[in-house]
Every structure is written in structure tokens, then in C-alpha cells.
CSV table of C-alpha atoms in Angstrom, one decimal:
chain,number,residue,atom,x,y,z
A,1,MET,CA,66.4,-53.9,45.1
A,2,ALA,CA,66.7,-53.9,41.3
A,3,PHE,CA,63.1,-52.8,41.0
A,4,ALA,CA,63.6,-50.0,43.5
A,5,LEU,CA,66.6,-48.7,41.5
A,6,ARG,CA,64.7,-48.9,38.2
A,7,LEU,CA,61.8,-47.0,39.8
A,8,ALA,CA,64.0,-44.3,41.3
A,9,LEU,CA,65.9,-43.8,38.1
A,10,ALA,CA,62.6,-43.6,36.1
A,11,LEU,CA,61.1,-41.0,38.5
A,12,PHE,CA,64.4,-39.0,38.4
A,13,LEU,CA,64.5,-39.0,34.6
A,14,PHE,CA,60.8,-38.1,34.4
A,15,PHE,CA,60.8,-35.2,36.7
A,16,THR,CA,64.1,-33.7,35.5
A,17,GLY,CA,63.1,-33.9,31.8
A,18,THR,CA,64.5,-37.5,31.3
A,19,THR,CA,68.1,-36.5,30.6
A,20,VAL,CA,71.0,-34.9,32.6
A,21,ALA,CA,74.6,-35.3,31.7
A,22,GLN,CA,77.5,-36.3,33.9
A,23,ALA,CA,79.4,-33.7,35.9
A,24,GLN,CA,82.1,-33.4,33.3
A,25,ASP,CA,79.4,-32.8,30.7
A,26,ALA,CA,81.2,-34.9,28.0
A,27,PRO,CA,80.0,-34.1,24.5
A,28,ALA,CA,77.8,-36.6,22.7
A,29,LYS,CA,79.6,-38.9,20.3
A,30,GLU,CA,78.1,-39.4,16.9
A,31,HIS,CA,78.9,-42.9,15.6
A,32,GLU,CA,78.5,-44.0,12.0
A,33,TYR,CA,75.8,-46.6,12.0
A,34,VAL,CA,75.3,-48.5,8.8
A,35,PRO,CA,72.1,-50.6,8.8
A,36,ALA,CA,72.5,-54.2,7.6
A,37,ALA,CA,72.3,-54.7,3.9
A,38,THR,CA,69.1,-56.7,4.4
A,39,VAL,CA,67.2,-53.9,6.1
A,40,LEU,CA,65.4,-52.7,3.0
A,41,GLN,CA,64.4,-56.3,2.3
A,42,GLN,CA,63.2,-56.9,5.9
A,43,LEU,CA,61.3,-53.6,6.3
A,44,SER,CA,58.7,-52.5,3.8
A,45,ASP,CA,57.3,-48.9,3.9
A,46,VAL,CA,54.5,-50.0,6.2
A,47,GLN,CA,56.7,-52.1,8.4
A,48,ALA,CA,59.1,-49.3,8.9
A,49,ARG,CA,56.4,-47.0,10.0
A,50,GLN,CA,54.9,-49.6,12.3
A,51,GLN,CA,58.3,-50.2,13.9
A,52,ILE,CA,58.8,-46.5,14.6
A,53,LEU,CA,55.4,-46.3,16.2
A,54,ASP,CA,56.1,-49.4,18.4
A,55,LEU,CA,59.4,-48.0,19.6
A,56,THR,CA,58.1,-44.4,20.2
A,57,THR,CA,54.8,-45.2,21.9
A,58,ARG,CA,54.9,-44.1,25.5
A,59,ARG,CA,54.2,-46.8,28.0
A,60,GLY,CA,54.7,-45.5,31.5
A,61,PHE,CA,58.5,-44.6,31.7
A,62,SER,CA,59.3,-46.3,28.4
A,63,GLY,CA,59.1,-44.7,24.9
A,64,ALA,CA,61.0,-42.0,23.2
A,65,ILE,CA,62.1,-38.4,23.8
A,66,ILE,CA,63.6,-35.7,21.6
A,67,ALA,CA,66.5,-33.6,22.8
A,68,PRO,CA,69.6,-31.9,21.5
A,69,HIS,CA,72.6,-33.9,20.3
A,70,GLU,CA,74.5,-32.9,23.5
A,71,ILE,CA,72.2,-33.4,26.4
A,72,GLY,CA,74.1,-31.3,29.0
A,73,PHE,CA,73.0,-30.3,32.5
A,74,GLY,CA,69.6,-28.6,32.6
A,75,VAL,CA,68.6,-29.7,29.1
A,76,ARG,CA,65.1,-31.2,29.1
A,77,GLY,CA,64.1,-34.1,27.0
A,78,ILE,CA,60.6,-34.0,25.7
A,79,TRP,CA,58.4,-37.0,25.5
A,80,VAL,CA,57.1,-38.1,22.1
A,81,LEU,CA,53.3,-38.5,22.3
A,82,GLY,CA,52.5,-39.4,18.7
A,83,VAL,CA,54.0,-39.8,15.2
A,84,THR,CA,52.4,-38.9,11.8
A,85,PHE,CA,54.1,-39.8,8.5
A,86,HIS,CA,53.9,-37.5,5.5
A,87,ASP,CA,55.3,-37.8,2.0
A,88,ASP,CA,58.1,-35.3,2.8
A,89,ARG,CA,58.5,-35.4,6.6
A,90,ILE,CA,58.0,-37.1,9.9
A,91,GLU,CA,55.7,-35.1,12.2
A,92,LEU,CA,56.1,-35.7,16.0
A,93,ARG,CA,53.5,-34.6,18.5
A,94,VAL,CA,55.4,-33.9,21.7
A,95,ASP,CA,54.7,-33.0,25.4
A,96,ASP,CA,55.5,-29.3,25.0
A,97,ARG,CA,52.9,-26.6,25.3
A,98,GLU,CA,55.0,-24.0,23.5
A,99,GLN,CA,55.7,-26.1,20.4
A,100,PRO,CA,53.5,-29.3,20.5
A,101,VAL,CA,54.3,-30.3,16.9
A,102,ARG,CA,57.8,-30.8,15.4
A,103,ASN,CA,58.4,-31.5,11.8
A,104,PHE,CA,61.6,-33.2,10.4
A,105,PRO,CA,62.0,-33.4,6.6
A,106,TYR,CA,63.4,-36.7,5.4
A,107,ARG,CA,66.1,-35.0,3.5
A,108,ASP,CA,67.4,-33.4,6.7
A,109,ILE,CA,67.8,-36.8,8.5
A,110,PRO,CA,71.4,-38.1,8.3
A,111,PRO,CA,71.4,-41.4,6.5
A,112,VAL,CA,73.8,-43.4,8.7
A,113,ALA,CA,74.4,-42.0,12.2
A,114,MET,CA,73.7,-42.8,15.9
A,115,ILE,CA,74.4,-40.6,18.9
A,116,HIS,CA,75.8,-42.1,22.1
A,117,ASP,CA,75.9,-40.0,25.3
A,118,THR,CA,76.2,-40.9,29.0
A,119,VAL,CA,73.7,-39.9,31.6
A,120,LEU,CA,74.4,-40.6,35.3
A,121,GLY,CA,76.8,-43.2,34.2
A,122,LEU,CA,74.2,-44.9,31.9
A,123,SER,CA,74.6,-45.0,28.1
A,124,GLN,CA,71.9,-43.3,26.1
A,125,PHE,CA,71.5,-43.8,22.4
A,126,GLY,CA,69.7,-41.7,19.9
A,127,VAL,CA,69.1,-41.2,16.2
A,128,PRO,CA,69.7,-37.7,14.7
A,129,LEU,CA,66.6,-36.1,13.1
A,130,ASP,CA,68.4,-33.0,11.9
A,131,LYS,CA,71.6,-31.1,12.7
A,132,THR,CA,70.5,-30.2,16.3
A,133,THR,CA,67.8,-32.6,17.4
A,134,ALA,CA,67.8,-36.4,18.0
A,135,ILE,CA,65.3,-38.9,19.1
A,136,TYR,CA,66.3,-41.2,22.0
A,137,PHE,CA,64.9,-44.6,22.9
A,138,ILE,CA,64.1,-44.8,26.6
A,139,ASP,CA,63.2,-48.0,28.3
A,140,GLY,CA,62.9,-46.7,31.9
A,141,GLY,CA,65.5,-49.2,33.2
A,142,LEU,CA,69.2,-49.8,33.7
A,143,SER,CA,70.0,-52.0,30.7
A,144,SER,CA,72.1,-50.0,28.2
A,145,GLU,CA,72.1,-53.0,25.9
A,146,THR,CA,68.3,-52.9,25.7
A,147,ARG,CA,68.4,-49.1,24.9
A,148,LYS,CA,71.1,-49.7,22.3
A,149,ASN,CA,69.2,-52.5,20.6
A,150,GLY,CA,66.0,-50.5,20.6
A,151,THR,CA,67.8,-47.4,19.1
A,152,MET,CA,69.4,-49.5,16.4
A,153,ARG,CA,65.9,-50.8,15.5
A,154,LEU,CA,64.6,-47.2,15.5
A,155,ALA,CA,67.6,-46.2,13.3
A,156,ASP,CA,66.9,-49.1,10.9
A,157,ALA,CA,63.2,-48.0,10.5
A,158,ILE,CA,64.0,-44.3,10.1
A,159,TYR,CA,66.7,-45.2,7.6
A,160,ALA,CA,64.3,-47.4,5.5
A,161,LEU,CA,61.6,-44.8,5.6
A,162,ARG,CA,64.0,-42.0,4.6
A,163,HIS,CA,65.3,-44.2,1.7
A,164,TYR,CA,61.8,-45.0,0.4
A,165,ARG,CA,60.7,-41.3,0.5
A,166,ILE,CA,63.8,-39.8,-1.1
A,167,GLU,CA,64.1,-42.5,-3.7
A,168,GLU,CA,60.4,-42.2,-4.4
A,169,ALA,CA,60.6,-38.4,-4.8
A,170,SER,CA,63.5,-38.9,-7.4
A,171,LEU,CA,61.5,-41.5,-9.3
A,172,ASP,CA,58.4,-39.3,-9.3
A,173,GLU,CA,60.4,-36.5,-10.9
A,174,LYS,CA,61.7,-38.8,-13.6
A,175,PHE,CA,58.2,-40.3,-14.2
A,176,HIS,CA,56.7,-36.8,-14.5
A,177,GLU,CA,59.1,-36.0,-17.3
A,178,MET,CA,58.5,-39.3,-19.0
A,179,ALA,CA,54.7,-38.8,-18.8
A,180,ALA,CA,54.9,-35.4,-20.3
A,181,GLN,CA,56.9,-36.9,-23.3
A,182,TYR,CA,54.4,-39.7,-23.6
A,183,ARG,CA,51.4,-37.4,-23.7
A,184,ALA,CA,53.1,-35.3,-26.5
A,185,LEU,CA,53.5,-38.4,-28.8
A,186,ALA,CA,51.1,-38.5,-31.7
A,187,VAL,CA,51.6,-42.3,-32.0
A,188,LYS,CA,51.9,-44.1,-28.7
A,189,PRO,CA,54.5,-46.9,-28.4
A,190,ALA,CA,53.2,-50.5,-28.5
A,191,LEU,CA,53.6,-52.7,-25.5
A,192,PRO,CA,56.5,-55.2,-25.7
A,193,GLU,CA,55.6,-58.9,-25.8
A,194,GLU,CA,57.2,-59.3,-22.4
A,195,VAL,CA,54.8,-56.8,-20.9
A,196,ARG,CA,51.9,-58.6,-22.5
A,197,LYS,CA,53.1,-61.8,-20.8
A,198,TYR,CA,53.0,-60.0,-17.4
A,199,ARG,CA,49.5,-58.6,-18.2
A,200,VAL,CA,48.1,-62.0,-18.9
A,201,GLN,CA,49.8,-63.5,-15.8
A,202,ALA,CA,48.5,-60.6,-13.6
A,203,GLU,CA,44.9,-61.0,-14.9
A,204,PHE,CA,45.1,-64.7,-14.4
A,205,ALA,CA,46.4,-64.3,-10.8
A,206,ALA,CA,43.7,-61.7,-10.0
A,207,GLY,CA,41.0,-64.0,-11.3
A,208,GLN,CA,42.2,-66.6,-8.8
A,209,LYS,CA,42.2,-63.9,-6.1
A,210,ARG,CA,46.0,-64.1,-5.8
A,211,TYR,CA,46.2,-60.4,-5.5
A,212,ASP,CA,49.8,-60.1,-4.2
A,213,ASP,CA,51.0,-62.1,-7.2
A,214,ALA,CA,49.0,-59.9,-9.5
A,215,VAL,CA,50.5,-56.8,-8.0
A,216,ARG,CA,53.9,-58.2,-8.6
A,217,PHE,CA,53.2,-59.1,-12.2
A,218,TYR,CA,51.8,-55.6,-12.9
A,219,GLY,CA,54.8,-54.1,-11.2
A,220,GLU,CA,57.2,-56.0,-13.4
A,221,GLY,CA,55.2,-54.8,-16.5
A,222,VAL,CA,55.3,-51.1,-15.6
A,223,LYS,CA,59.0,-51.4,-14.9
A,224,LEU,CA,59.5,-52.5,-18.5
A,225,ALA,CA,56.9,-50.1,-19.9
A,226,PRO,CA,56.4,-47.2,-17.5
A,227,TRP,CA,54.0,-45.6,-20.0
A,228,TRP,CA,51.6,-48.6,-19.7
A,229,SER,CA,48.7,-46.6,-18.1
A,230,GLN,CA,46.3,-49.5,-17.8
A,231,GLY,CA,49.0,-51.4,-15.9
A,232,HIS,CA,49.2,-48.6,-13.3
A,233,PHE,CA,45.4,-48.4,-13.1
A,234,ASN,CA,44.9,-52.1,-12.4
A,235,ARG,CA,47.9,-52.2,-10.0
A,236,ALA,CA,46.3,-49.4,-8.1
A,237,LEU,CA,43.0,-51.4,-7.7
A,238,LEU,CA,44.9,-54.5,-6.5
A,239,LEU,CA,47.0,-52.5,-4.0
A,240,ALA,CA,43.8,-51.1,-2.5
A,241,GLU,CA,42.4,-54.6,-2.4
A,242,ARG,CA,45.3,-55.5,-0.2
A,243,SER,CA,44.8,-52.3,1.9
A,244,ARG,CA,48.0,-50.8,0.7
A,245,TYR,CA,46.3,-47.5,0.2
A,246,ARG,CA,49.4,-45.2,0.0
A,247,ASP,CA,50.9,-47.4,-2.8
A,248,ALA,CA,47.5,-47.4,-4.5
A,249,VAL,CA,47.5,-43.6,-4.5
A,250,ILE,CA,50.9,-43.5,-6.1
A,251,ALA,CA,50.0,-45.9,-8.8
A,252,MET,CA,46.7,-44.2,-9.6
A,253,ASN,CA,48.4,-40.8,-9.8
A,254,LYS,CA,50.7,-42.3,-12.4
A,255,TYR,CA,47.7,-43.4,-14.4
A,256,LEU,CA,46.3,-39.9,-14.3
A,257,GLN,CA,49.7,-38.4,-15.3
A,258,LEU,CA,49.6,-40.6,-18.4
A,259,GLU,CA,45.9,-40.3,-19.2
A,260,PRO,CA,44.7,-37.0,-17.7
A,261,SER,CA,41.8,-36.8,-20.1
A,262,ALA,CA,40.6,-40.4,-19.7
A,263,PRO,CA,36.8,-40.7,-19.3
A,264,ASP,CA,37.3,-42.2,-15.9
A,265,ALA,CA,39.8,-39.6,-14.7
A,266,ARG,CA,37.3,-37.9,-12.4
A,267,ALA,CA,36.3,-41.2,-10.8
A,268,ALA,CA,40.0,-42.2,-10.4
A,269,GLN,CA,40.8,-38.9,-8.7
A,270,ASP,CA,37.8,-39.4,-6.3
A,271,LYS,CA,39.2,-42.9,-5.5
A,272,ILE,CA,42.5,-41.3,-4.7
A,273,TYR,CA,40.8,-39.0,-2.2
A,274,GLN,CA,39.2,-42.0,-0.5
A,275,TRP,CA,42.6,-43.9,-0.3
A,276,GLU,CA,44.3,-40.8,1.0
A,277,SER,CA,41.9,-40.7,3.9
A,278,MET,CA,43.0,-44.2,4.8
A,279,THR,CA,46.7,-43.3,4.8
A,280,GLN,CA,46.0,-40.7,7.5
A,281,LEU,CA,45.4,-43.3,10.1
A,282,ALA,CA,48.0,-43.0,12.9
A,283,GLN,CA,48.4,-46.8,13.1
A,284,PRO,CA,49.6,-48.3,9.8
A,285,SER,CA,48.5,-51.8,11.0
A,286,ALA,CA,45.0,-50.7,11.9
A,287,PRO,CA,42.4,-52.8,10.0
A,288,ALA,CA,41.0,-50.9,7.0
A,289,PRO,CA,38.0,-51.6,4.8
A,290,ARG,CA,38.7,-53.6,1.7
A,291,SER,CA,38.2,-51.8,-1.5
A,292,GLY,CA,35.9,-53.2,-4.2
A,293,GLY,CA,37.8,-51.5,-7.0
A,294,LEU,CA,37.3,-48.3,-8.9
A,295,LEU,CA,33.6,-47.3,-9.2
A,296,ALA,CA,32.8,-50.7,-7.8
A,297,THR,CA,30.3,-51.9,-5.2
A,298,THR,CA,28.9,-55.3,-4.9
A,299,ARG,CA,25.4,-54.7,-3.6
A,300,GLY,CA,25.5,-51.3,-2.0
A,301,GLY,CA,24.8,-49.2,-5.0
A,302,GLY,CA,27.0,-46.2,-5.8
A,303,ASP,CA,28.8,-45.3,-9.0
A,304,CYS,CA,30.0,-48.3,-10.9
A,305,PHE,CA,30.4,-49.8,-14.4
A,306,ILE,CA,27.5,-52.0,-15.5
A,307,ALA,CA,30.0,-54.8,-16.0
A,308,THR,CA,31.5,-54.3,-12.6
A,309,ALA,CA,28.0,-54.3,-11.0
A,310,ALA,CA,27.2,-57.5,-12.9
A,311,TYR,CA,30.3,-59.4,-12.0
A,312,GLY,CA,30.7,-57.9,-8.6
A,313,SER,CA,34.3,-56.6,-8.8
A,314,ALA,CA,36.4,-54.4,-11.0
A,315,LEU,CA,39.1,-57.1,-10.7
A,316,ASP,CA,37.0,-59.8,-12.3
A,317,PRO,CA,38.8,-61.1,-15.4
A,318,HIS,CA,35.7,-60.4,-17.6
A,319,VAL,CA,35.7,-56.7,-16.5
A,320,VAL,CA,39.5,-56.5,-17.1
A,321,GLU,CA,39.1,-57.8,-20.6
A,322,LEU,CA,36.3,-55.4,-21.4
A,323,ARG,CA,38.4,-52.5,-20.0
A,324,TRP,CA,41.3,-53.6,-22.2
A,325,PHE,CA,39.0,-53.6,-25.2
A,326,ARG,CA,37.8,-50.1,-24.4
A,327,ASP,CA,41.3,-48.7,-24.2
A,328,ARG,CA,42.7,-50.7,-27.2
A,329,TYR,CA,39.8,-50.3,-29.7
A,330,LEU,CA,37.3,-47.7,-28.5
A,331,LEU,CA,39.4,-44.8,-27.1
A,332,THR,CA,41.7,-44.8,-30.1
A,333,ASN,CA,39.1,-43.3,-32.4
A,334,ALA,CA,36.5,-40.5,-32.3
A,335,PRO,CA,33.3,-42.7,-32.7
A,336,GLY,CA,34.6,-45.1,-30.0
A,337,SER,CA,35.5,-42.2,-27.7
A,338,ALA,CA,32.0,-40.7,-28.1
A,339,LEU,CA,30.4,-44.1,-27.3
A,340,VAL,CA,32.5,-44.4,-24.1
A,341,GLU,CA,31.6,-40.9,-23.0
A,342,PHE,CA,27.9,-41.7,-23.6
A,343,TYR,CA,28.4,-44.9,-21.5
A,344,TYR,CA,30.1,-43.1,-18.6
A,345,HIS,CA,27.3,-40.5,-18.6
A,346,HIS,CA,24.4,-43.0,-18.5
A,347,SER,CA,25.8,-46.2,-16.9
A,348,PRO,CA,25.9,-45.2,-13.2
A,349,GLN,CA,22.1,-45.1,-12.8
A,350,VAL,CA,21.7,-48.4,-14.6
A,351,ALA,CA,24.5,-50.0,-12.6
A,352,ARG,CA,22.9,-49.0,-9.3
A,353,VAL,CA,19.8,-50.9,-10.2
A,354,ILE,CA,21.7,-53.9,-11.4
A,355,ALA,CA,23.9,-54.1,-8.3
A,356,ARG,CA,20.9,-54.4,-6.0
A,357,ASP,CA,19.2,-57.2,-7.9
A,358,GLU,CA,20.8,-60.7,-8.2
A,359,SER,CA,18.5,-61.8,-11.0
A,360,LEU,CA,19.4,-58.7,-13.0
A,361,ARG,CA,23.1,-59.3,-12.4
A,362,THR,CA,22.7,-62.9,-13.7
A,363,LEU,CA,20.8,-61.6,-16.7
A,364,VAL,CA,23.4,-59.0,-17.5
A,365,ARG,CA,26.3,-61.5,-17.1
A,366,GLY,CA,24.5,-63.7,-19.6
A,367,LEU,CA,24.1,-60.8,-22.1
A,368,LEU,CA,27.8,-59.8,-21.6
A,369,THR,CA,29.2,-63.3,-22.1
A,370,PRO,CA,29.1,-63.2,-25.9
A,371,VAL,CA,30.7,-59.8,-25.8
A,372,VAL,CA,33.5,-61.0,-23.5
A,373,LEU,CA,34.1,-64.1,-25.7
A,374,ALA,CA,34.3,-61.9,-28.8
A,375,VAL,CA,36.9,-59.8,-27.0
A,376,VAL,CA,39.0,-62.7,-25.7
A,377,TYR,CA,38.6,-64.9,-28.8
A,378,PRO,CA,38.0,-62.5,-31.7
A,379,GLN,CA,39.0,-64.9,-34.5
A,380,GLN,CA,37.0,-67.8,-33.2
A,381,SER,CA,34.0,-65.5,-32.5
A,382,ALA,CA,34.2,-64.1,-36.0
A,383,ALA,CA,34.2,-67.6,-37.5
A,384,ALA,CA,31.3,-68.6,-35.2
A,385,LEU,CA,29.4,-65.5,-36.2
A,386,ALA,CA,30.0,-66.1,-39.9
A,387,ALA,CA,28.8,-69.7,-39.4
A,388,LEU,CA,25.7,-68.5,-37.6
A,389,PHE,CA,25.0,-66.0,-40.3
A,390,ALA,CA,25.4,-68.6,-43.0
A,391,ALA,CA,23.1,-71.0,-41.0
A,392,LEU,CA,20.4,-68.3,-40.8
A,393,LEU,CA,20.6,-67.6,-44.5
A,394,LEU,CA,20.3,-71.3,-45.2
A,395,TRP,CA,17.4,-71.6,-42.8
A,396,ARG,CA,15.6,-68.7,-44.5
A,397,ALA,CA,16.3,-70.2,-47.9
A,398,CYS,CA,14.9,-73.6,-46.8
A,399,ARG,CA,11.8,-72.0,-45.3
A,400,ALA,CA,11.2,-70.1,-48.6
A,401,ARG,CA,11.6,-73.3,-50.6
A,402,VAL,CA,9.2,-75.2,-48.3
A,403,SER,CA,6.7,-72.3,-48.6
A,404,MET,CA,6.8,-72.4,-52.3
A,405,THR,CA,6.3,-76.2,-52.3
A,406,VAL,CA,3.2,-76.3,-50.2
A,407,THR,CA,1.6,-73.2,-51.7
A,408,PRO,CA,-1.6,-74.4,-53.6
A,409,ARG,CA,-1.9,-73.4,-57.2
A,410,ARG,CA,-4.7,-71.2,-58.3
């Protein structure tokens, strides 16, 4: 009997456009709905999008519809067929030939509200998307509690997504102003010691493949010093390594705002294009290829640094140290900048050859080891080099003395 009632109601709702109000046509009630304080801790950006997709995906007579706030007699609800998330809006693909796509800017979505209306004596709940349209969770059954709980979960996810986008837009505007001021400085500010601590911890975590920890350490560093361009750069690589492509795009864009004329700016922008293609996937949880880092391929060729080709990843600690040396000591003067430009022009061809040959990779790693040690331990390396130079002088002097001793007199 219960199944027959559910089926009859589902068929009625489907053929009448899913919603018809009671005879008295009572107006919809807009309730204040405040998501729990822990919603933002429970739902990340990706999780919020996934929750919206789960609740709006049509499965038979369950899914979501969009309709006016007041769903009076003759008002047709329209099934939601798909959802796409943009930086400034939610795009709904709906079952409507005249207007198959509807866009709802995040700024137009009320922050805390839920609509409650009654249809055939059954409670229906929805989340306002703007001043006239709401999205209703439909389960195809008689349980108002199920619809209410589903709508509250939908409201939580939309609230979290709205918060992230609006807050992100505000932070982007502030960062843009800060980046402009940074670029205008003749003398760039030094990194605080606390930021250096986070850099060391992040590089150590990345070396142990604890990428989530490394992302967190870099995140703490750029909070304290938002002008730290290399922190944004490395954080972008790590985020892509964890398939968090949208966050990787944001981080790499910040790097380019700070260093628009960097030698690797073109390659960084190309990487952004690749990551943006991944963010267009309809399903946020869909498995995505793991990134090998900027300009990095392990054995497949392609544009890459020689060091990255040798060590196999742009996240390798040796590569990180060499990149830091480049930014700290080479790009801060004209001769060093010229050397870097020469390297970027000629290295891709060499790197492709190295990446395809394991013996060459081993050889290059061996040749780069003294360089890396000199970067990481400059004082010890200088002392060792001085000792080696002294030993060579002593050896040559001894050889000259022996040569004079054994030379026969004429």
C-alpha cells in the first residue's frame, strides 16, 4: 500500500511539473536557517560541490527541481539535470527547452534562508538561489523529514560554497593591491625567520612525500608573508600533486601576480591552463591524473628542468634547493638573470634526452650533487673547496720537488 501511494504521488508530481499548492494557495514561508558553526570545518570547497551534486542528481523521481518561491497552482517545477561550478556563479542545466541553462551568481544567493511550502498536504523545502527562484530537494516519497534533512544538507553545501567564493573574491582583491605594491618596491622585504621555519618544514615534508603537511606549512608561510612568491609557487605544485587543481590555479596565479616577469612565467601560465581543464570536470570526485610538477615529467619527455628530469620530480628536495638558490642569488643580479635566461632557452631539449635515459639521469644526479651540497652547506663547502685547493697546490709542489730530485745532472 505504501509503495502504491509513493508511486502514485511520484507520477502525479512528475506529470504536473512536480509541484502544485494546496487549494488555499498558502504563500511560501521563508525561514531563517543558520548552518551549524562547524559546517565550514566539515565541508571543504570540493566536499561542498560534491554534496550539491549528490543531492541534485536525478535518480528516477528523486533529485532536485527549481521553481519560484511560491509554488502555486499551475506553477511547474523544472528538473535539474546537471550542475557546473564557476568562480562567480552556479550553473544549472535544467529540463527546459526554452531556457536549458540557468545561472545564479553567488552574491545573489541569500546566506541563511530556507523556504517551506506545502503541496498536497506534504511539506516541501527549498533553498533560495535568488529573489525569485529556489531549488527544492525531492525524494519521490512521503517522508517530509527526509526532504527536510536533504534540503538542510543542500543549504549547508550552498552556504559553504557561497562563503568560499565571496571570501575568496574579497581576498583576491586585497592580494592584487598588495602584489602591485610589492612589484613597485625597489628593495624587496626579507622573509621573517618564522617563514623560513615553515619553508624548511614544508621542504622536509615534501621530501618524505607528506604532501598534505607540506601544503599546510607553505600555507602558514604565505599567510605571514603573502609576498613570498616561491611559497605560492611550491604550494601550487603540491596542491596539483594532491589533485586539488582549482586551489593550485589560485596559488600559481598569485605567484604570477608577484613575479610576472619571472623566467618561468610562461611555463607557469601553461600549467594553469592544464589545471583549469581539470577543474571543468562535472564530478569533483572523479579521479584525475596526478601532476608531476611544473615543467616536470619522469620519463615521458616534455619541457622540464634538467634537475627535475634527473631527480624525477619538481618536488624533490634537491630541485627545491636549486630553485631557491636561483631566486635568492641568480635572479637578483644582471649576470645571474642572463645565465637563467640562457638556461631556460636551452635546457628543455637537454632535459628531454636525460628524462628518457636512466643512466644519464644517474650521471646528472652525480654531477649535480656537489652543486646541491654547495647550496645547502655553503660554509662547509667553501671550507672543503679551500682544503681541496690547498691539497692540490701541495700535491703539485711535491711533484715539482720530486721531479727536481730525480732529474740527472748534465
